[in-house]
Amino acid sequence: MVKFLQPTQWGKLSLSNRIVMAPMCMYQADTNGVIQPFHFAHYTARAYGGVAMVITEATAVEARGRISDRDLGIYDDQHIVGLQNLVKAVHQSGSLIAIQLAHAGRKSGIQNQTAIAPSAIAFSQDYGTPKAMTLAEIKDVIIAFEKAAIRAQKAGFDGIEIHGAHGYLINEFLSPLTNHRQDQYGGSIENRTRFLKEILQAVRKGFKGEVWVRLSAEEYAEGGHHVLETIQVLKLIQPFIAGVNVSSGGVVPTSIKTQPGYQLPFAKQIQEAGILTIGGGLITTFEQIEAALDTDCHLIYLGRELLLNPYFVLQHIKKHAPERMLKPYQRG
Ligand SMILES: Cc1cc2nc3c(=O)[nH]c(=O)nc-3n(C[C@H](O)[C@H](O)[C@H](O)COP(=O)(O)O)c2cc1C
């Protein structure tokens, strides 16, 4: 059997194959963070298109934690019912669905609100200077993650991916480039990981499904994290996660040389350190997927390819195991 069609485990979740849909912000929610008909079409198309698991776009745990005012939210009980309907719709296809819980931190683009961050350092001249969080504010955000996890449980999600990548709030705590705190949340790598660790502990209290993180394994900047530091972070949180969705960049403005599979070497190094990975980045062919699975990563995420071609996986299921196509599509 081709590798991508092998059923597998991701923690306690049973996946029918090895391909997941990458989280991708669509900026189509209403201005209160409420899900719209667009999202049902968007996510169910990829689920019926054969991905084993959909990971939703970054979904904010606080209103001020949105990247834009059209982000999805899970910061209010009014968000539950729409998300619950989405989960039901995706489950009908046989796919699993996880929600990416996020807080934009200093990269929030919400108007008329002061963004928060571990330290009062702006991302760039295009962003305002954030407010350095007090210990009470840190606690509030951890509670916001816990409440979001309880809502995700009520909505029926199979998994939660904590967004710790791309220079958003959690990443800002992890990176020495953005965290200049002098208290228990800054300084050593243990201290910089404390915020993420406490979030994971809180989320696990409220959520019975599987939990993992997304991290920027490489920050592409002097003094920032590289893969070895990322592995150190992961070792500190390993008891609380099924694995890691490996991404890179976004912490400070810097140019990144991209090429097909450019992030897979990071995933490989992490997996060799004993932590299961979801890897990807500019993956667009069956051959790339087969070459990467097992050696570089346990699961593959597809992002932009699925934007263009929601039936990418289905087309390959048809080629390699037509009997596994969903019945309504078998005559395609
Ligand atoms: C439109 C768009 C929105 C994205 N939004 C998110 C997001 O909400 N959360 C996240 O972790 N990554 C986000 N990403 C990054 C993707 O998950 C993925 O890592 C990246 O696109 C590389 O994979 P690809 O080459 O298969 O697209 C986004 C990417 C795109 C293109």
Coordinates of C-alpha atoms and ligand atoms in Angstrom, one line a residue:
M1 CA 0.0 0.0 0.0
V2 CA 1.2 3.5 -0.8
K3 CA 2.3 5.3 2.4
F4 CA -0.1 8.1 2.3
L5 CA -3.1 5.7 2.5
Q6 CA -1.9 3.9 5.5
P7 CA -4.3 4.4 8.4
T8 CA -2.5 5.7 11.5
Q9 CA -2.7 7.1 15.1
W10 CA -2.1 10.7 16.1
G11 CA -2.2 10.3 19.8
K12 CA -5.6 8.9 20.6
L13 CA -7.0 9.8 17.2
S14 CA -7.4 7.2 14.5
L15 CA -6.7 8.7 11.0
S16 CA -7.8 7.0 7.8
N17 CA -4.7 8.3 5.9
R18 CA -1.7 10.5 6.5
I19 CA -2.8 13.8 5.0
V20 CA -4.2 16.7 7.0
M21 CA -5.5 20.1 5.8
A22 CA -3.2 22.9 7.1
P23 CA -4.7 25.7 9.2
M24 CA -5.4 28.7 6.9
C25 CA -7.0 32.0 7.9
M26 CA -9.8 32.8 5.5
Y27 CA -10.9 36.1 7.0
Q28 CA -14.5 35.3 6.2
A29 CA -16.1 35.3 9.7
D30 CA -18.4 38.2 10.6
T31 CA -16.9 40.9 12.7
N32 CA -18.0 39.1 15.9
G33 CA -15.9 36.0 15.0
V34 CA -19.0 34.0 14.0
I35 CA -18.7 31.2 11.4
Q36 CA -20.4 31.8 8.0
P37 CA -21.8 29.6 5.2
F38 CA -18.5 30.0 3.5
H39 CA -16.7 28.0 6.1
F40 CA -19.1 25.0 5.7
A41 CA -18.4 24.8 2.0
H42 CA -14.7 25.4 2.4
Y43 CA -14.0 22.8 5.1
T44 CA -16.5 20.1 4.0
A45 CA -15.1 20.3 0.4
R46 CA -11.6 19.4 1.7
A47 CA -13.1 16.7 4.0
Y48 CA -15.0 15.1 1.2
G49 CA -11.9 15.6 -0.8
G50 CA -10.3 12.9 1.3
V51 CA -8.0 14.5 3.9
A52 CA -7.9 12.4 7.1
M53 CA -8.3 15.5 9.3
V54 CA -9.1 19.1 8.8
I55 CA -7.3 21.6 11.0
T56 CA -9.3 24.9 11.1
E57 CA -7.8 28.3 10.6
A58 CA -6.5 30.2 13.6
T59 CA -9.5 30.7 15.9
A60 CA -9.1 33.4 18.5
V61 CA -9.5 32.7 22.2
E62 CA -10.0 36.4 22.9
A63 CA -11.5 39.2 20.7
R64 CA -8.2 41.2 21.0
G65 CA -6.4 38.0 20.0
R66 CA -7.7 38.1 16.4
I67 CA -5.3 38.9 13.6
S68 CA -8.1 40.7 11.8
D69 CA -11.8 41.5 12.6
R70 CA -12.9 38.8 10.2
D71 CA -11.1 36.0 12.0
L72 CA -13.0 33.1 13.5
G73 CA -13.5 33.3 17.2
I74 CA -14.2 30.9 20.1
Y75 CA -14.1 33.5 22.8
D76 CA -17.9 33.5 23.5
D77 CA -20.5 30.9 24.0
Q78 CA -22.4 32.3 21.0
H79 CA -19.6 30.7 18.8
I80 CA -20.3 27.1 19.9
V81 CA -23.4 26.3 17.9
G82 CA -21.9 27.3 14.5
L83 CA -18.7 25.4 15.2
Q84 CA -20.8 22.4 16.4
N85 CA -22.6 22.4 13.0
L86 CA -19.3 22.5 11.2
V87 CA -17.9 19.5 13.2
K88 CA -21.1 17.5 12.4
A89 CA -20.8 18.4 8.7
V90 CA -17.1 17.3 8.5
H91 CA -17.7 14.2 10.5
Q92 CA -20.4 13.1 8.0
S93 CA -17.6 12.9 5.4
G94 CA -15.6 10.5 7.6
S95 CA -12.8 13.0 8.3
L96 CA -11.8 14.2 11.7
I97 CA -11.6 17.9 12.6
A98 CA -9.3 19.8 14.9
I99 CA -9.5 23.5 15.8
Q100 CA -6.4 25.7 15.9
L101 CA -6.6 27.9 19.0
A102 CA -4.8 31.1 18.7
H103 CA -3.9 34.5 20.1
A104 CA -2.3 37.1 17.8
G105 CA -0.5 39.0 20.6
R106 CA 1.5 41.9 19.1
K107 CA 0.4 40.9 15.6
S108 CA -3.2 41.6 16.2
G109 CA -4.6 44.0 13.6
I110 CA -7.8 44.8 15.5
Q111 CA -8.5 48.6 15.4
N112 CA -8.8 50.7 18.5
Q113 CA -7.3 48.1 20.8
T114 CA -3.9 47.9 22.4
A115 CA -2.3 44.6 21.5
I116 CA -0.6 42.6 24.2
A117 CA 2.8 40.8 24.2
P118 CA 5.4 39.5 26.7
S119 CA 7.4 42.7 26.1
A120 CA 6.6 46.1 24.7
I121 CA 8.4 45.6 21.3
A122 CA 6.6 46.2 18.0
F123 CA 6.8 43.7 15.2
S124 CA 7.6 46.4 12.7
Q125 CA 6.9 50.0 11.9
D126 CA 3.5 48.9 10.5
Y127 CA 2.4 47.7 13.9
G128 CA 1.7 49.5 17.1
T129 CA 3.8 48.9 20.2
P130 CA 2.1 46.3 22.3
K131 CA 1.5 46.5 26.0
A132 CA 3.8 44.2 28.1
M133 CA 1.5 41.8 29.9
T134 CA 1.2 41.8 33.7
L135 CA 1.1 38.5 35.6
A136 CA -2.6 38.9 36.0
E137 CA -3.0 39.4 32.2
I138 CA -1.0 36.3 31.6
K139 CA -3.3 34.4 33.9
D140 CA -6.4 35.8 32.1
V141 CA -5.1 34.6 28.7
I142 CA -4.4 31.1 30.1
I143 CA -8.0 31.1 31.4
A144 CA -9.2 32.2 27.9
F145 CA -7.5 29.2 26.4
E146 CA -9.1 26.9 28.9
K147 CA -12.6 28.4 28.3
A148 CA -12.0 28.0 24.5
A149 CA -11.0 24.4 25.1
I150 CA -14.3 23.8 27.0
R151 CA -16.2 25.3 24.1
A152 CA -14.3 23.2 21.6
Q153 CA -15.2 20.1 23.7
K154 CA -18.9 21.2 23.5
A155 CA -18.7 21.7 19.8
G156 CA -17.3 18.1 19.4
F157 CA -13.9 18.8 17.9
D158 CA -11.6 15.7 17.8
G159 CA -8.4 17.7 18.4
I160 CA -6.9 21.0 19.4
E161 CA -3.8 22.5 17.8
I162 CA -2.4 25.3 19.9
H163 CA -0.9 27.9 17.6
G164 CA 2.6 28.5 19.0
A165 CA 4.1 29.5 15.6
H166 CA 4.5 32.5 13.3
G167 CA 5.3 35.1 15.8
Y168 CA 1.9 35.2 17.5
L169 CA 1.5 35.5 21.3
I170 CA 2.8 32.1 22.4
N171 CA 5.7 32.3 20.0
E172 CA 6.4 35.8 21.3
F173 CA 6.9 34.2 24.8
L174 CA 9.0 31.4 23.5
S175 CA 11.5 33.5 21.5
P176 CA 14.3 35.4 23.1
L177 CA 13.9 37.9 20.3
T178 CA 10.5 39.0 21.5
N179 CA 10.5 38.0 25.2
H180 CA 12.7 40.3 27.3
R181 CA 10.9 39.7 30.6
Q182 CA 12.7 39.5 33.9
D183 CA 10.1 37.4 35.7
Q184 CA 9.3 33.7 35.7
Y185 CA 8.0 33.9 32.1
G186 CA 11.3 35.3 30.7
G187 CA 15.0 34.5 30.6
S188 CA 15.8 30.8 30.5
I189 CA 14.1 28.5 27.9
E190 CA 12.2 26.8 30.8
N191 CA 10.8 30.2 31.8
R192 CA 10.0 31.2 28.2
T193 CA 8.2 27.9 27.7
R194 CA 6.2 28.3 30.9
F195 CA 3.3 30.2 29.3
L196 CA 2.8 27.5 26.6
K197 CA 3.1 24.8 29.3
E198 CA 0.4 26.4 31.5
I199 CA -1.8 26.8 28.5
L200 CA -1.5 23.2 27.6
Q201 CA -2.2 22.1 31.1
A202 CA -5.3 24.4 31.2
V203 CA -6.5 23.2 27.8
R204 CA -6.1 19.5 28.7
K205 CA -8.3 20.2 31.8
G206 CA -11.2 21.3 29.6
F207 CA -10.8 19.1 26.5
K208 CA -11.0 15.3 26.2
G209 CA -9.8 15.0 22.6
E210 CA -6.1 15.1 21.5
V211 CA -3.9 18.2 21.8
W212 CA -0.8 19.2 20.0
V213 CA 1.1 22.4 19.1
R214 CA 2.3 24.2 16.0
L215 CA 5.7 25.8 16.4
S216 CA 8.1 27.8 14.2
A217 CA 11.0 25.4 14.3
E218 CA 13.4 27.9 12.7
E219 CA 13.1 31.7 13.3
Y220 CA 15.6 32.7 10.5
A221 CA 17.2 35.3 12.7
E222 CA 20.4 35.6 14.8
G223 CA 19.6 35.1 18.5
G224 CA 16.3 33.4 17.7
H225 CA 15.3 29.8 17.9
H226 CA 16.7 27.1 15.6
V227 CA 15.7 23.5 15.6
L228 CA 17.7 22.5 18.6
E229 CA 16.0 25.1 20.8
T230 CA 12.7 24.0 19.4
I231 CA 13.4 20.4 20.4
Q232 CA 14.3 21.7 23.9
V233 CA 10.9 23.5 24.1
L234 CA 9.2 20.3 22.9
K235 CA 10.9 18.2 25.5
L236 CA 9.6 20.5 28.2
I237 CA 6.0 20.1 27.0
Q238 CA 6.2 16.5 25.7
P239 CA 3.9 15.0 28.4
F240 CA 1.0 17.2 27.2
I241 CA 1.2 16.8 23.4
A242 CA 0.6 14.1 20.8
G243 CA 3.2 15.8 18.6
V244 CA 4.0 19.0 16.7
N245 CA 2.9 20.6 13.5
V246 CA 6.2 22.0 12.2
S247 CA 6.3 25.4 10.6
S248 CA 8.8 28.2 10.6
G249 CA 9.3 32.0 10.5
G250 CA 7.0 34.9 11.3
V251 CA 8.6 35.9 14.6
V252 CA 10.6 38.9 13.3
P253 CA 10.5 40.4 9.8
T254 CA 13.0 38.5 7.7
S255 CA 13.2 37.0 4.3
I256 CA 12.9 33.3 3.9
K257 CA 14.2 31.2 1.0
T258 CA 11.4 28.8 0.2
Q259 CA 11.5 25.7 -2.0
P260 CA 9.4 22.6 -2.2
G261 CA 9.6 20.8 1.1
Y262 CA 11.8 23.5 2.7
Q263 CA 10.5 22.8 6.2
L264 CA 10.8 19.0 6.1
P265 CA 14.4 18.9 7.4
F266 CA 13.2 20.6 10.6
A267 CA 10.4 18.0 11.0
K268 CA 12.9 15.2 10.4
Q269 CA 15.3 16.4 13.1
I270 CA 12.4 16.8 15.6
Q271 CA 11.0 13.4 14.7
E272 CA 14.5 11.9 15.2
A273 CA 14.5 13.4 18.7
G274 CA 11.4 11.2 19.5
I275 CA 8.5 13.6 18.9
L276 CA 6.0 12.8 16.1
T277 CA 5.6 15.5 13.5
I278 CA 3.2 16.9 11.0
G279 CA 5.4 18.3 8.2
G280 CA 4.9 20.2 5.0
G281 CA 5.5 23.5 3.2
L282 CA 5.2 23.7 -0.6
I283 CA 4.1 20.1 -1.0
T284 CA 2.2 19.7 -4.2
T285 CA 2.9 16.2 -5.5
F286 CA 2.2 12.6 -4.6
E287 CA 6.0 11.8 -5.0
Q288 CA 7.0 14.5 -2.4
I289 CA 4.4 13.1 0.0
E290 CA 5.6 9.5 -0.3
A291 CA 9.3 10.5 0.1
A292 CA 8.6 12.5 3.2
L293 CA 6.3 10.1 5.2
D294 CA 8.0 8.2 8.0
T295 CA 11.5 9.6 7.3
D296 CA 10.7 13.3 7.8
C297 CA 7.2 13.3 9.4
H298 CA 4.3 11.1 10.5
L299 CA 1.6 13.2 8.8
I300 CA 1.7 15.6 5.9
Y301 CA -0.1 18.9 5.9
L302 CA -1.3 20.5 2.6
G303 CA -2.2 24.2 2.5
R304 CA -2.2 26.1 -0.7
E305 CA -2.5 23.0 -2.9
L306 CA -5.8 22.3 -1.2
L307 CA -7.0 25.9 -1.8
L308 CA -6.5 25.3 -5.5
N309 CA -7.5 21.6 -5.6
P310 CA -9.7 20.5 -2.8
Y311 CA -9.9 17.0 -4.4
F312 CA -6.1 16.4 -4.5
V313 CA -6.3 13.5 -2.1
L314 CA -9.4 12.0 -3.6
Q315 CA -7.7 11.9 -7.0
H316 CA -4.8 10.0 -5.5
I317 CA -7.2 7.6 -3.6
K318 CA -8.9 6.9 -7.0
K319 CA -5.5 6.0 -8.5
H320 CA -4.2 3.9 -5.7
A321 CA -7.2 2.4 -3.9
P322 CA -10.4 3.2 -5.8
E323 CA -12.4 1.0 -3.5
R324 CA -11.7 3.5 -0.6
M325 CA -13.4 6.4 -2.4
L326 CA -16.6 7.6 -0.8
K327 CA -19.5 6.0 -2.6
P328 CA -21.1 9.1 -4.0
Y329 CA -17.8 9.9 -5.8
Q330 CA -16.9 6.5 -7.0
R331 CA -18.2 7.2 -10.5
G332 CA -16.0 10.2 -10.9
Ligands
LIG1 C1 -4.1 31.8 3.2 C2 -3.2 31.2 4.3 C3 -3.6 31.4 5.6 C4 -2.8 30.8 6.6 N1 -3.3 30.8 7.9 C5 -2.7 30.1 8.8 C6 -3.3 29.9 10.1 O1 -4.4 30.4 10.4 N2 -2.5 29.2 11.0 C7 -1.3 28.6 10.8 O2 -0.7 28.0 11.6 N3 -0.8 28.8 9.5 C8 -1.4 29.4 8.6 N4 -0.9 29.5 7.3 C9 0.3 28.7 7.0 C10 -0.2 27.3 6.4 O3 -0.8 26.5 7.4 C11 1.0 26.5 5.8 O4 1.9 26.2 6.9 C12 1.8 27.2 4.7 O5 0.8 27.7 3.8 C13 2.8 26.3 4.0 O6 2.1 25.1 3.5 P1 1.7 25.0 2.0 O7 3.0 25.3 1.2 O8 1.2 23.6 1.8 O9 0.7 26.1 1.7 C14 -1.6 30.1 6.3 C15 -1.2 30.0 4.9 C16 -2.0 30.6 3.9 C17 -1.6 30.4 2.5

